[in-house]
Short mmCIF file of C-alpha atoms and ligand atoms in Angstrom, two decimals:
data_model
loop_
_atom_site.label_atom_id
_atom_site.label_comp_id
_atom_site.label_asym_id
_atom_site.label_seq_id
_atom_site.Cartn_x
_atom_site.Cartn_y
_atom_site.Cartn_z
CA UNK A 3 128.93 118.76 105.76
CA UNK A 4 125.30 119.08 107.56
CA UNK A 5 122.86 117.89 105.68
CA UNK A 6 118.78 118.99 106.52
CA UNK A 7 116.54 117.05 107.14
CA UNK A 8 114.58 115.27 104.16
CA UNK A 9 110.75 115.69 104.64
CA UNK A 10 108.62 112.76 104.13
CA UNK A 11 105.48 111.64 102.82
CA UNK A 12 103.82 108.45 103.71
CA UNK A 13 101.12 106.88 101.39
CA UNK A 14 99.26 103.91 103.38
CA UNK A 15 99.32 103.50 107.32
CA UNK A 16 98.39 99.40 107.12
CA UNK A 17 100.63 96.88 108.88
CA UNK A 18 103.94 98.61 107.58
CA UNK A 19 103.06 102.08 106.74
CA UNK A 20 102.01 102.36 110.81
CA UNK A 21 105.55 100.53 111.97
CA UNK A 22 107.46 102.94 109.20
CA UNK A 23 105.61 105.85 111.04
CA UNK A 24 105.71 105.07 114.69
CA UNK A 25 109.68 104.57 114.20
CA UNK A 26 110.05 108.05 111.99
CA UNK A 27 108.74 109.91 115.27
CA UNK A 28 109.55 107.47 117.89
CA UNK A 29 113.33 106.49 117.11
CA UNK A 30 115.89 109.49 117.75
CA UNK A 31 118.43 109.28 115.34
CA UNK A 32 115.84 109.12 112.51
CA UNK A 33 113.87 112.29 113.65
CA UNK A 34 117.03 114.31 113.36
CA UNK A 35 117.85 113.09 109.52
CA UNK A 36 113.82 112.94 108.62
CA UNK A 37 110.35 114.55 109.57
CA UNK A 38 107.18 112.88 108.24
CA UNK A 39 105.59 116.12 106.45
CA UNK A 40 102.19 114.82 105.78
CA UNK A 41 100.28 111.12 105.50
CA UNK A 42 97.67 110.15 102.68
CA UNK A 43 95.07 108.02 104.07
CA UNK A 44 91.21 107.30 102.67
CA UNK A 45 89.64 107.51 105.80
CA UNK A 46 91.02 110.17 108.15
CA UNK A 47 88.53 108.97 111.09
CA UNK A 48 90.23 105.48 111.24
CA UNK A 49 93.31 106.54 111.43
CA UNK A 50 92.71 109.13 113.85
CA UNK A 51 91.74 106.36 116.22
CA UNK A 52 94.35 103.84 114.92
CA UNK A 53 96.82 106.65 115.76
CA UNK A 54 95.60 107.81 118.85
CA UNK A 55 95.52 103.51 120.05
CA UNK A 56 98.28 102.36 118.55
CA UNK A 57 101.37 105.13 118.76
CA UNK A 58 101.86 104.49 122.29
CA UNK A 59 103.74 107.51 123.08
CA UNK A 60 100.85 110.45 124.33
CA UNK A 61 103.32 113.42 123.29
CA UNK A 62 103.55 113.05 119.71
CA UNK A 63 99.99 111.92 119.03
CA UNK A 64 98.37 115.20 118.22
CA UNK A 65 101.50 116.06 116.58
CA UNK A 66 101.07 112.85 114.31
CA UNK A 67 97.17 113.66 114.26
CA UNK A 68 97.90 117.05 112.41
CA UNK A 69 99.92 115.22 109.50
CA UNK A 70 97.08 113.11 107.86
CA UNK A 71 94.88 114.40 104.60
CA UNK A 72 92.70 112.32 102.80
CA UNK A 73 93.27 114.73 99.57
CA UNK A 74 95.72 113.72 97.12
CA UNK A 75 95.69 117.04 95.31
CA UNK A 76 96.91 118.43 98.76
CA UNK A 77 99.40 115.58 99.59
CA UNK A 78 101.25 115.92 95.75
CA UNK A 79 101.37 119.48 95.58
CA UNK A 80 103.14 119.83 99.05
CA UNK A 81 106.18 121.27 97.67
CA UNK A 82 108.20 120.58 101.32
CA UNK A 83 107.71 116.86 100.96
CA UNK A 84 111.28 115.49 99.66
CA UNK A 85 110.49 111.78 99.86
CA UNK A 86 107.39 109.70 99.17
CA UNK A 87 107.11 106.09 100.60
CA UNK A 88 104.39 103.96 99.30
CA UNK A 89 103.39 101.64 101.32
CA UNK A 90 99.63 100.70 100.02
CA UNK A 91 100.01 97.68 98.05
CA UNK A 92 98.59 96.33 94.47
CA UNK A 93 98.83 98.16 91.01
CA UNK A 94 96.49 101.06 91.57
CA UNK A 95 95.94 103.55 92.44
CA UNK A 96 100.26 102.40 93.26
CA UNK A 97 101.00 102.69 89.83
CA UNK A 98 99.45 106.14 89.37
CA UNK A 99 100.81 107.40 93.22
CA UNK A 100 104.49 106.32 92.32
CA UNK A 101 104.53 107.49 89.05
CA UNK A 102 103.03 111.27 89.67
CA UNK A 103 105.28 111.19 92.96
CA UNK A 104 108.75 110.84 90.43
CA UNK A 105 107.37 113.42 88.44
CA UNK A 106 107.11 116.33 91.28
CA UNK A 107 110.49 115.13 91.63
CA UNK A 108 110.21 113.85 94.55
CA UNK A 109 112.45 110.83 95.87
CA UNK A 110 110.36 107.67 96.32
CA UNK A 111 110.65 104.59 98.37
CA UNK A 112 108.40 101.10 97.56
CA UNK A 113 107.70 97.76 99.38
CA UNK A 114 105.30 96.93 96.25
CA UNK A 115 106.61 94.07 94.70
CA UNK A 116 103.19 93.64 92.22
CA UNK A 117 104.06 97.32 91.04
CA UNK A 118 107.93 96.72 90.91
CA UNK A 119 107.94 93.41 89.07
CA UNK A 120 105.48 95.19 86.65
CA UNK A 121 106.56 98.44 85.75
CA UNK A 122 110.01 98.38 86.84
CA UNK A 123 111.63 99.87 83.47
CA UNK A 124 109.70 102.16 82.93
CA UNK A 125 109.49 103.65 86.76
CA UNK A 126 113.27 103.34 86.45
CA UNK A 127 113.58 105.50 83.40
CA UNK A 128 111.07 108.12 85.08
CA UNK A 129 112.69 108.35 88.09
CA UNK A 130 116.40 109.07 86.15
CA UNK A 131 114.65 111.63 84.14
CA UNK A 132 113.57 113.19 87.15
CA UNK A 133 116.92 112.63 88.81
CA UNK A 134 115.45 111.30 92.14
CA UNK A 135 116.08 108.22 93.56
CA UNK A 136 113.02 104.83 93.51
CA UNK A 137 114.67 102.31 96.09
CA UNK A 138 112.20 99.49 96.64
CA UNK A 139 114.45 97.20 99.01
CA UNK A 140 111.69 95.48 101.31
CA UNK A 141 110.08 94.59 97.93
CA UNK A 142 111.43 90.83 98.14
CA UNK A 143 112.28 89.16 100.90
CA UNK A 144 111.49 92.19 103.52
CA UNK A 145 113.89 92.99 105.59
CA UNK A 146 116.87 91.01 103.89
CA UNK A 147 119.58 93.32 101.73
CA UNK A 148 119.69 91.47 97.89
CA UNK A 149 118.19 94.75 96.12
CA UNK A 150 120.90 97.14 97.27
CA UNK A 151 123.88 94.37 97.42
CA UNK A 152 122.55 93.10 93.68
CA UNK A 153 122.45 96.84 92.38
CA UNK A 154 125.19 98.45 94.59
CA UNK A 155 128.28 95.79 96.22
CA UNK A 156 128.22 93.22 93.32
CA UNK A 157 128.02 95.45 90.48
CA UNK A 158 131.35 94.32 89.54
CA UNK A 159 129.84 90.86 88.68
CA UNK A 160 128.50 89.17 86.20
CA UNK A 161 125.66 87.12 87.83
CA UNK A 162 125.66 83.76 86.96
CA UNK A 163 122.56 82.58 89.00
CA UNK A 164 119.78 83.60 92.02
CA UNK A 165 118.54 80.70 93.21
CA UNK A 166 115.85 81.99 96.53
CA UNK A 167 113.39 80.46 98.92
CA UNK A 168 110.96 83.82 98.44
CA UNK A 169 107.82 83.00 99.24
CA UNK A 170 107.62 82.88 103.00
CA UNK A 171 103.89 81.74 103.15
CA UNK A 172 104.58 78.87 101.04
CA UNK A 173 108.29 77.78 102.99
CA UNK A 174 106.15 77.37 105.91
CA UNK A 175 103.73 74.72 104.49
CA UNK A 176 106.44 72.21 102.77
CA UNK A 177 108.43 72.99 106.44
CA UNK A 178 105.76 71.62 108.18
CA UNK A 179 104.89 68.99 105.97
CA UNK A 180 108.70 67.76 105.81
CA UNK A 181 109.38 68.35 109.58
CA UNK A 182 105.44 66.96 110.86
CA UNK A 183 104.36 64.43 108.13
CA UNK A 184 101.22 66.86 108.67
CA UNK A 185 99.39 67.08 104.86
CA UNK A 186 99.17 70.38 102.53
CA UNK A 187 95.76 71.36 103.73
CA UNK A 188 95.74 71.16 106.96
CA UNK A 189 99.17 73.21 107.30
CA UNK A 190 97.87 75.67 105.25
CA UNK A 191 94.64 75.95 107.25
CA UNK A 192 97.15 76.11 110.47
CA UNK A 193 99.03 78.72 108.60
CA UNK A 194 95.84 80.95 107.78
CA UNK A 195 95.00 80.86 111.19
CA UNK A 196 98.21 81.69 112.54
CA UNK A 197 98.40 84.44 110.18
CA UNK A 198 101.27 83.44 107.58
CA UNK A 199 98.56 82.72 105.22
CA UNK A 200 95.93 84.88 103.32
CA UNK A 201 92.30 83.53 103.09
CA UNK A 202 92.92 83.41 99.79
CA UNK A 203 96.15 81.87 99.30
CA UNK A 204 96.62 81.58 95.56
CA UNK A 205 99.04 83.60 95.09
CA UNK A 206 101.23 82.47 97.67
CA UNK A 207 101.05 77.99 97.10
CA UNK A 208 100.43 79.01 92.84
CA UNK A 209 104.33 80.87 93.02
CA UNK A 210 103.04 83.83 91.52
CA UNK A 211 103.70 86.12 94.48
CA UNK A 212 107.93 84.67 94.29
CA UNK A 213 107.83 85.07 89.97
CA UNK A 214 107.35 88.68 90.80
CA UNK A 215 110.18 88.57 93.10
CA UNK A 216 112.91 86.49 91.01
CA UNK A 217 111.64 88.60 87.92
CA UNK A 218 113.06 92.16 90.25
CA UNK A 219 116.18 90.03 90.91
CA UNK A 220 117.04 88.33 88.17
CA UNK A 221 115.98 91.93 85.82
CA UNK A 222 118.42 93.35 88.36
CA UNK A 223 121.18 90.98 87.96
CA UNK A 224 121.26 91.25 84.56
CA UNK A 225 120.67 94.31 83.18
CA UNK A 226 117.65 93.69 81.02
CA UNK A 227 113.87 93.32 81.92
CA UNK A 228 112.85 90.10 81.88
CA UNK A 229 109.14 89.90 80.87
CA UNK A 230 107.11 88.86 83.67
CA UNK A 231 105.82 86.52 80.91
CA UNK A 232 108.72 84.20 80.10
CA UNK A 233 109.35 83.23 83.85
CA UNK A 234 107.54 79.65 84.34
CA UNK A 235 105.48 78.98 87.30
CA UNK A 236 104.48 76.16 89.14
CA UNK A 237 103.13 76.22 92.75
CA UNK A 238 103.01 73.66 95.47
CA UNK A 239 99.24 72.80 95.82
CA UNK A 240 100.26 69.17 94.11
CA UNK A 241 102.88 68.42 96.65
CA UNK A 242 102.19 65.55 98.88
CA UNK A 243 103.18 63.77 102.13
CA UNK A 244 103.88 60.92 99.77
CA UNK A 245 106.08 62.87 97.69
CA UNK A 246 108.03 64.15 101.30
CA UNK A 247 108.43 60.78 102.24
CA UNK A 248 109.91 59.99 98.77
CA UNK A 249 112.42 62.91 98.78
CA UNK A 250 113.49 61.98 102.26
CA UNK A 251 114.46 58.71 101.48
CA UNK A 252 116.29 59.68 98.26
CA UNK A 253 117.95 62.28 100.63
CA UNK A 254 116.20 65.44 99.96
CA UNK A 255 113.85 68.05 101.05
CA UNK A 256 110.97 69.79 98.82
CA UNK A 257 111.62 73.52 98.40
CA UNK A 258 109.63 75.99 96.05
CA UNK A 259 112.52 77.71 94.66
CA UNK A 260 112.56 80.88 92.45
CA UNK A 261 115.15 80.55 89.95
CA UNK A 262 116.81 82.78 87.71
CA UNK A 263 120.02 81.74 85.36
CA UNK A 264 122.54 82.55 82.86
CA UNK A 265 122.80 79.76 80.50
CA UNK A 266 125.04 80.36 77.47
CA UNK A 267 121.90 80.19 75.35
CA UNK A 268 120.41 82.85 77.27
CA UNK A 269 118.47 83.70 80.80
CA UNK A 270 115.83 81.17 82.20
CA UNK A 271 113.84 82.01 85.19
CA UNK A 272 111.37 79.91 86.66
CA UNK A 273 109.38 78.76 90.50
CA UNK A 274 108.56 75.53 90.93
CA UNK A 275 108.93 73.21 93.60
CA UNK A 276 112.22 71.83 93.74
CA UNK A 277 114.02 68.63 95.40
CA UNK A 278 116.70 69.86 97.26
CA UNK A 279 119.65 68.09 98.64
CA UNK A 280 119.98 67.52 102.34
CA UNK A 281 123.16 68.49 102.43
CA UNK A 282 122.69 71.96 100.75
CA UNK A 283 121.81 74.74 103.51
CA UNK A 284 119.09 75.40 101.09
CA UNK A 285 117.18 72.40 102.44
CA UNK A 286 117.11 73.91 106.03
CA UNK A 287 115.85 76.60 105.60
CA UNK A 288 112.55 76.46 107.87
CA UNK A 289 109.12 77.67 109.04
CA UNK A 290 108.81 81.42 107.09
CA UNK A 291 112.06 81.79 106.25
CA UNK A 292 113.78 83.46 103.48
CA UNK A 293 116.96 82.80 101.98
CA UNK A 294 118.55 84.23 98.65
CA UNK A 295 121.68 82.50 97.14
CA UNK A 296 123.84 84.15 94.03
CA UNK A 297 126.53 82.99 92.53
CA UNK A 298 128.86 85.54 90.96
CA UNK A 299 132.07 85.49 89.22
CA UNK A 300 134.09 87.09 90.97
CA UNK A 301 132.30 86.85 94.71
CA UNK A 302 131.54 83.03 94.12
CA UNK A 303 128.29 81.40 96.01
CA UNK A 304 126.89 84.28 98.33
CA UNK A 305 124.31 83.12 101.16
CA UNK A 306 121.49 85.53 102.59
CA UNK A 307 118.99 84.50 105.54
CA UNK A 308 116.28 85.90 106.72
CA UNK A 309 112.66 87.02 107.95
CA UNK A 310 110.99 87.41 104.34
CA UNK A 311 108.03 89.54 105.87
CA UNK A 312 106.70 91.09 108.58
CA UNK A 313 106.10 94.53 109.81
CA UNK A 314 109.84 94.63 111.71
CA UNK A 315 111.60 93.32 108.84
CA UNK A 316 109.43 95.06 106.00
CA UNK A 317 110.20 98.27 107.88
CA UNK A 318 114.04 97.50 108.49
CA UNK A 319 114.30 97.87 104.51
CA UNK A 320 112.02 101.04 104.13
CA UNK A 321 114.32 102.80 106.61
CA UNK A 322 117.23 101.37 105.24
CA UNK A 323 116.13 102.95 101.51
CA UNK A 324 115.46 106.52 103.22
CA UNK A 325 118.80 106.29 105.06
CA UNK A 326 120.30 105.34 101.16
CA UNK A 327 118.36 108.44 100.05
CA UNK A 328 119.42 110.63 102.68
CA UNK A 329 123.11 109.45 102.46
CA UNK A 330 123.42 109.10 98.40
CA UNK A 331 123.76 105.32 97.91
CA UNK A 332 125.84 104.18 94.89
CA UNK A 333 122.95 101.71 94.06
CA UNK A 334 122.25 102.40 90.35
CA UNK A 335 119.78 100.36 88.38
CA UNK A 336 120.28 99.56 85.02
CA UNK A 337 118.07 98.43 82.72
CA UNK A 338 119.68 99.28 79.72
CA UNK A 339 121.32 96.19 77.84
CA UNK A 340 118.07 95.22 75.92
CA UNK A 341 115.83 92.39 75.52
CA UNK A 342 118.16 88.94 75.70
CA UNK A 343 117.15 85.21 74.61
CA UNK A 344 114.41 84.09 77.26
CA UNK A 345 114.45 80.61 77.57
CA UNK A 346 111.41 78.29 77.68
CA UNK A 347 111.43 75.16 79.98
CA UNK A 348 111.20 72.65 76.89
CA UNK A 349 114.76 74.48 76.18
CA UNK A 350 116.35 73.72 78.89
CA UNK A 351 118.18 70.41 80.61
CA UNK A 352 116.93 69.25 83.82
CA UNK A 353 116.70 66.15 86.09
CA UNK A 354 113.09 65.09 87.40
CA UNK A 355 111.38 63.34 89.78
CA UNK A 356 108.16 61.86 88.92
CA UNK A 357 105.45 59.50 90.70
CA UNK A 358 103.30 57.28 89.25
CA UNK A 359 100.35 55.25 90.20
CA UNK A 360 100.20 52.37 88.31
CA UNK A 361 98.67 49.14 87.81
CA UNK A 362 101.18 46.09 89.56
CA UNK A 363 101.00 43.90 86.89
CA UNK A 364 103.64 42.60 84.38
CA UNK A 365 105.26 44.90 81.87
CA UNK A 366 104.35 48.05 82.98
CA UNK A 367 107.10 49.00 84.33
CA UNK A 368 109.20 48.19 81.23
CA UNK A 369 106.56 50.22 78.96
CA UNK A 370 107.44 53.25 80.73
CA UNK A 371 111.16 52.69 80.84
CA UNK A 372 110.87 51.93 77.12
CA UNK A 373 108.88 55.95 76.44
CA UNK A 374 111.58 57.22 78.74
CA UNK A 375 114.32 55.87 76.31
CA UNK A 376 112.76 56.52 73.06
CA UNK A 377 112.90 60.10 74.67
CA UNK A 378 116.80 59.89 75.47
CA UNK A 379 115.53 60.11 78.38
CA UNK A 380 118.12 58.06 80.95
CA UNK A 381 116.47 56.84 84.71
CA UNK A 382 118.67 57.03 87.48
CA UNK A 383 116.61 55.20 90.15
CA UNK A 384 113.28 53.87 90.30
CA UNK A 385 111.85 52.78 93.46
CA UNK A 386 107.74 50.92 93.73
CA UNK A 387 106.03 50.94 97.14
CA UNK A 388 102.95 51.59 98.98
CA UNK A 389 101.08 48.59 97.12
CA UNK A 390 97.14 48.76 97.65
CA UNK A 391 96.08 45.27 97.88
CA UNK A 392 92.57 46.51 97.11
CA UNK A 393 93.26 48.38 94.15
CA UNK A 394 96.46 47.02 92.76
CA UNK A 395 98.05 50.43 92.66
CA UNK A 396 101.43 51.04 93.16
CA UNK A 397 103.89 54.03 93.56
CA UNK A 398 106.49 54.11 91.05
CA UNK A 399 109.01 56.72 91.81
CA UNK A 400 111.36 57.54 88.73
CA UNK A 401 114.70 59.93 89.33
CA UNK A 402 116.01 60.95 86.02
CA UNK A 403 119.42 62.34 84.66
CA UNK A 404 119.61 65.35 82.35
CA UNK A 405 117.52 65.90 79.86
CA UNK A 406 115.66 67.99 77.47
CA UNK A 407 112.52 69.87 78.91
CA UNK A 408 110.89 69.15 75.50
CA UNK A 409 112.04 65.22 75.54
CA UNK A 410 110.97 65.01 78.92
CA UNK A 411 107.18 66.80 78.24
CA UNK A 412 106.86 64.55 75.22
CA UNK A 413 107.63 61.22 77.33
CA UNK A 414 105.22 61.82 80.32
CA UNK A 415 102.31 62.64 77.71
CA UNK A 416 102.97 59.50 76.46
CA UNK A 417 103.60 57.91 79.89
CA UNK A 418 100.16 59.22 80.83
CA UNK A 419 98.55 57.75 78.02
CA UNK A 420 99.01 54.40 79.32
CA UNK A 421 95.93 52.58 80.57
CA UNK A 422 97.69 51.28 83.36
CA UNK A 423 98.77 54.59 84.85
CA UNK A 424 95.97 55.58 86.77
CA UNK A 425 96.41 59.29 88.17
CA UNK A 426 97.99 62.51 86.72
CA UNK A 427 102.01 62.19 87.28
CA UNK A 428 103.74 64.08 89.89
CA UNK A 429 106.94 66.07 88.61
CA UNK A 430 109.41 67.54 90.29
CA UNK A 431 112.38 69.45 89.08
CA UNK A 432 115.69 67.75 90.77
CA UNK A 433 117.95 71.01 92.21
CA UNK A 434 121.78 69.89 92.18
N1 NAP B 12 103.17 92.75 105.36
C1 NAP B 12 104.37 92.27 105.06
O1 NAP B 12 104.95 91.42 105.76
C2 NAP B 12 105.08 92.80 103.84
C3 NAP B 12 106.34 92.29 103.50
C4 NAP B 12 107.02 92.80 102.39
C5 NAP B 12 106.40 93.77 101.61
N2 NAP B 12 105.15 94.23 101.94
C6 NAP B 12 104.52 95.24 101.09
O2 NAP B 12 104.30 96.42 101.85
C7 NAP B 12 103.14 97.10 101.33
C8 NAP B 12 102.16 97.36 102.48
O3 NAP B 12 101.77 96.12 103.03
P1 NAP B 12 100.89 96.03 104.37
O4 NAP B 12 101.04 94.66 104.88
O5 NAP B 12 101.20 97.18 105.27
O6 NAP B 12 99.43 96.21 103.77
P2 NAP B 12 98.10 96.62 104.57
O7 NAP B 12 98.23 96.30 106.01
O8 NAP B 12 96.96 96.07 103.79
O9 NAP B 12 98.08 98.21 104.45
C9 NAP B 12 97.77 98.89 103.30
C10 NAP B 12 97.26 100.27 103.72
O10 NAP B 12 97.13 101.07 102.56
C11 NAP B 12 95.96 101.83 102.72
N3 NAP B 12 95.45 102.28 101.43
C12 NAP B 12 94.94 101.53 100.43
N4 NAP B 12 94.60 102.32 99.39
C13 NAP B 12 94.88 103.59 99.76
C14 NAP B 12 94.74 104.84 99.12
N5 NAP B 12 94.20 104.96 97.91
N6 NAP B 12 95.16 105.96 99.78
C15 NAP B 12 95.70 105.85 101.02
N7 NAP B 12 95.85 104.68 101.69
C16 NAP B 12 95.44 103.58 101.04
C17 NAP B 12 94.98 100.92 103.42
O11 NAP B 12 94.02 101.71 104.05
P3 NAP B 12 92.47 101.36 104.12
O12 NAP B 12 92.28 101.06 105.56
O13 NAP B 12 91.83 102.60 103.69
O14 NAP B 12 92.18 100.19 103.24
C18 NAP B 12 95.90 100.21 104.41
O15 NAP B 12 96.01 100.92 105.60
C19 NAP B 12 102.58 96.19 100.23
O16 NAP B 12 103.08 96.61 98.98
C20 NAP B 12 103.16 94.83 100.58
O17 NAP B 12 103.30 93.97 99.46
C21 NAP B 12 104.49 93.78 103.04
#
């Protein structure tokens, strides 16, 4: 059967609208299943000269010239434009863009993960009443397939657990500081100026740029939003070289890791940084780097790798989500199976890592051991170092076994209580 060709619209000609763009005209095989129809920009003069610099091939310029509008009244109500890619960023005007897009009916592809993670179920529901397709692939971790295998290949599962490195920004500090000894700040001054960082980094170290990401996957993966709300964050601004060094010699690397689980009591999702085994491919994965691991029932422990951003690999998924449209993917979202039991971190068992500086003098250490036991709370190693013969501080690094989020909160409140320990503890969550 020939199909025609699906007529696109392109909202946002940044870093990845302009890469999207220059390979809809540029590339062959995609100008004979798609023609970009028109492109909404705010400033028509800037992207006349962007255009005219950047597409690189004289031809099609004017031809690409003639397709921008700066009026959004125009740009909705073009009634040949099939497919809408948004490629602008942030909530609004997103959020209005995506949602008046569904209702002309109109197909839509998304690399927004700040509109996804927010308004997911409802842009879902929209977009089936509609009966058009919202693919939003490149949303987490770029150019790497989890969206489409989560939604589409494994939807014979029943996912048992996502565990990702998501955040690429942040992957490239702890690299550095594991591989260099070199401390947080200046690696994430060397990242800023090599451009994996933001001048304002927040949401990249803080985790809040990977909860939106593990909240898409793991609402994905199981069927049922999870509110952005219940999925605990932690970033990695606390992390230090001391705290590498430690994990090394207990045989580990420090990851932030983006969790979401099944546990029988219900779904936990969570980012915070992690100590990772050295032996678990996890722990290697370096420099920006993305990598996504599910475990399934029936596939078992599946292992994805990848450039997490980036205009290549950002625009490898948008094409790959027009190519779904064109072809009719079996990817089907579903939302449907209601709100489940969100677990809290005082809910759940986990083993820690903490640090302490504390006073080196007699009993101290049997104080804290005491709290930790009162708690149920059973140590598995505890090494002291690093003593300060000026200050008669010491390290004391503490690995745990299992236990209860809530024990464990109520024994380093009462750890830190102690005169003797002298600066705020340093937790870590333990990933076996
Ligand atoms: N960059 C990556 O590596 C990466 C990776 C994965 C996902 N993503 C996602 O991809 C999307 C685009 O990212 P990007 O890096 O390309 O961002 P960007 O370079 O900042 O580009 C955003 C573009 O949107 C335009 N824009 C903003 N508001 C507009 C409006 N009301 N109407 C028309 N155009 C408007 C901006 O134009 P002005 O010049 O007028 O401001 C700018 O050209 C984001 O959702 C991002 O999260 C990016």
């Amino acid at each position: 059967m020939v199909r025609s060709r699906l007529n696109i619209g392109i909202i946002g000609i940044g870093n990845i609208g302009l890469e999207v763009f220059k390979q809809l005209i540029s590339n062959s095989q995609l100008s004979e299943l798609f023609s970009i129809e028109s492109v909404l920009v705010r400033d028509i003069k800037k992207y006349t000269n962007i255009i005219s610099k950047d597409i690189g091939f004289e031809n099609k310029v004017d031809i690409a010239l003639e397709k921008l509008t700066d009026s959004e009244d125009k740009f909705f109500s073009n009634n040949n434009i099939d497919v809408i890619i948004e490629l602008i960023g942030g909530l609004e005007p997103a959020y209005s863009f995506v949602k008046r897009a569904l209702e002309y009916k109109k197909h839509v592809v998304t690399a927004n993960k700040d509109l996804i993670a927010t308004h997911i179920e409802e842009l879902i529901k929209l977009s089936k009443k509609n009966n058009v397709k919202l693919r939003f692939e490149g949303s987490v971790g770029a150019g790497i397939p989890i969206i489409e295998v989560l939604s589409d290949m494994l939807k014979q599962n029943q996912i048992q657990k996502i565990t990702g490195i998501i955040n690429g920004t942040s992957n490239y500090i702890l690299s550095s500081m594991f591989e260099n000894s070199s401390n947080f700040e200046n690696v994430l001054k060397e990242a800023q100026e090599l451009g994996f960082a933001e001048s304002d980094p927040t949401n990249d170290v803080e985790g809040f740029d990977a909860k939106f990401k593990i909240d898409i996957l793991g609402s994905i993966a199981f069927g049922s939003r999870i509110p952005l709300k219940t999925v605990y964050v932690k970033g990695i601004s606390e992390i230090s070289n001391k705290d590498m060094n430690y994990a090394r010699e207990f045989g580990y690397n420090i990851k932030l890791l983006a969790i979401t689980e099944r546990k029988p009591e219900g779904i936990y999702s969570s980012v915070s940084p992690a100590l990772v085994s050295l032996a678990q491919p996890m722990s290697k994965v370096g420099g920006n780097y993305n990598a996504v691991e599910i475990l399934g029932d029936l596939v078992g422990n599946l292992w994805i790798q990848g450039e997490g951003a980036g205009k290549n690999s950002t625009s490898s998924a948008v094409l790959g989500d027009l190519m779904g449209i064109y072809y009719g993917s079996n990817d089907d979202i579903n939302l449907s199976k209601g709100r489940e039991k969100y677990l809290t971190r005082e809910e759940i068992i986990l083993k820690n890592y903490i640090r302490l500086s504390v006073e080196d003098k007699y009993g101290v250490l049997s104080e804290i051991s005491g709290i930790f036991s009162n708690n149920e709370i059973s140590i598995a190693s505890v090494i002291q170092k690093d003593i300060d013969n000026s200050s008669g501080v010491v390290d004391l690094v503490i690995m745990t076994h299992d236990s209860k989020g809530i024990n464990f909160d109520t024994a380093i409140d009462s750890v830190s209580k102690i005169s003797s320990v002298k600066e705020k503890p340093i937790i870590i969550r333990i990933n076996d």
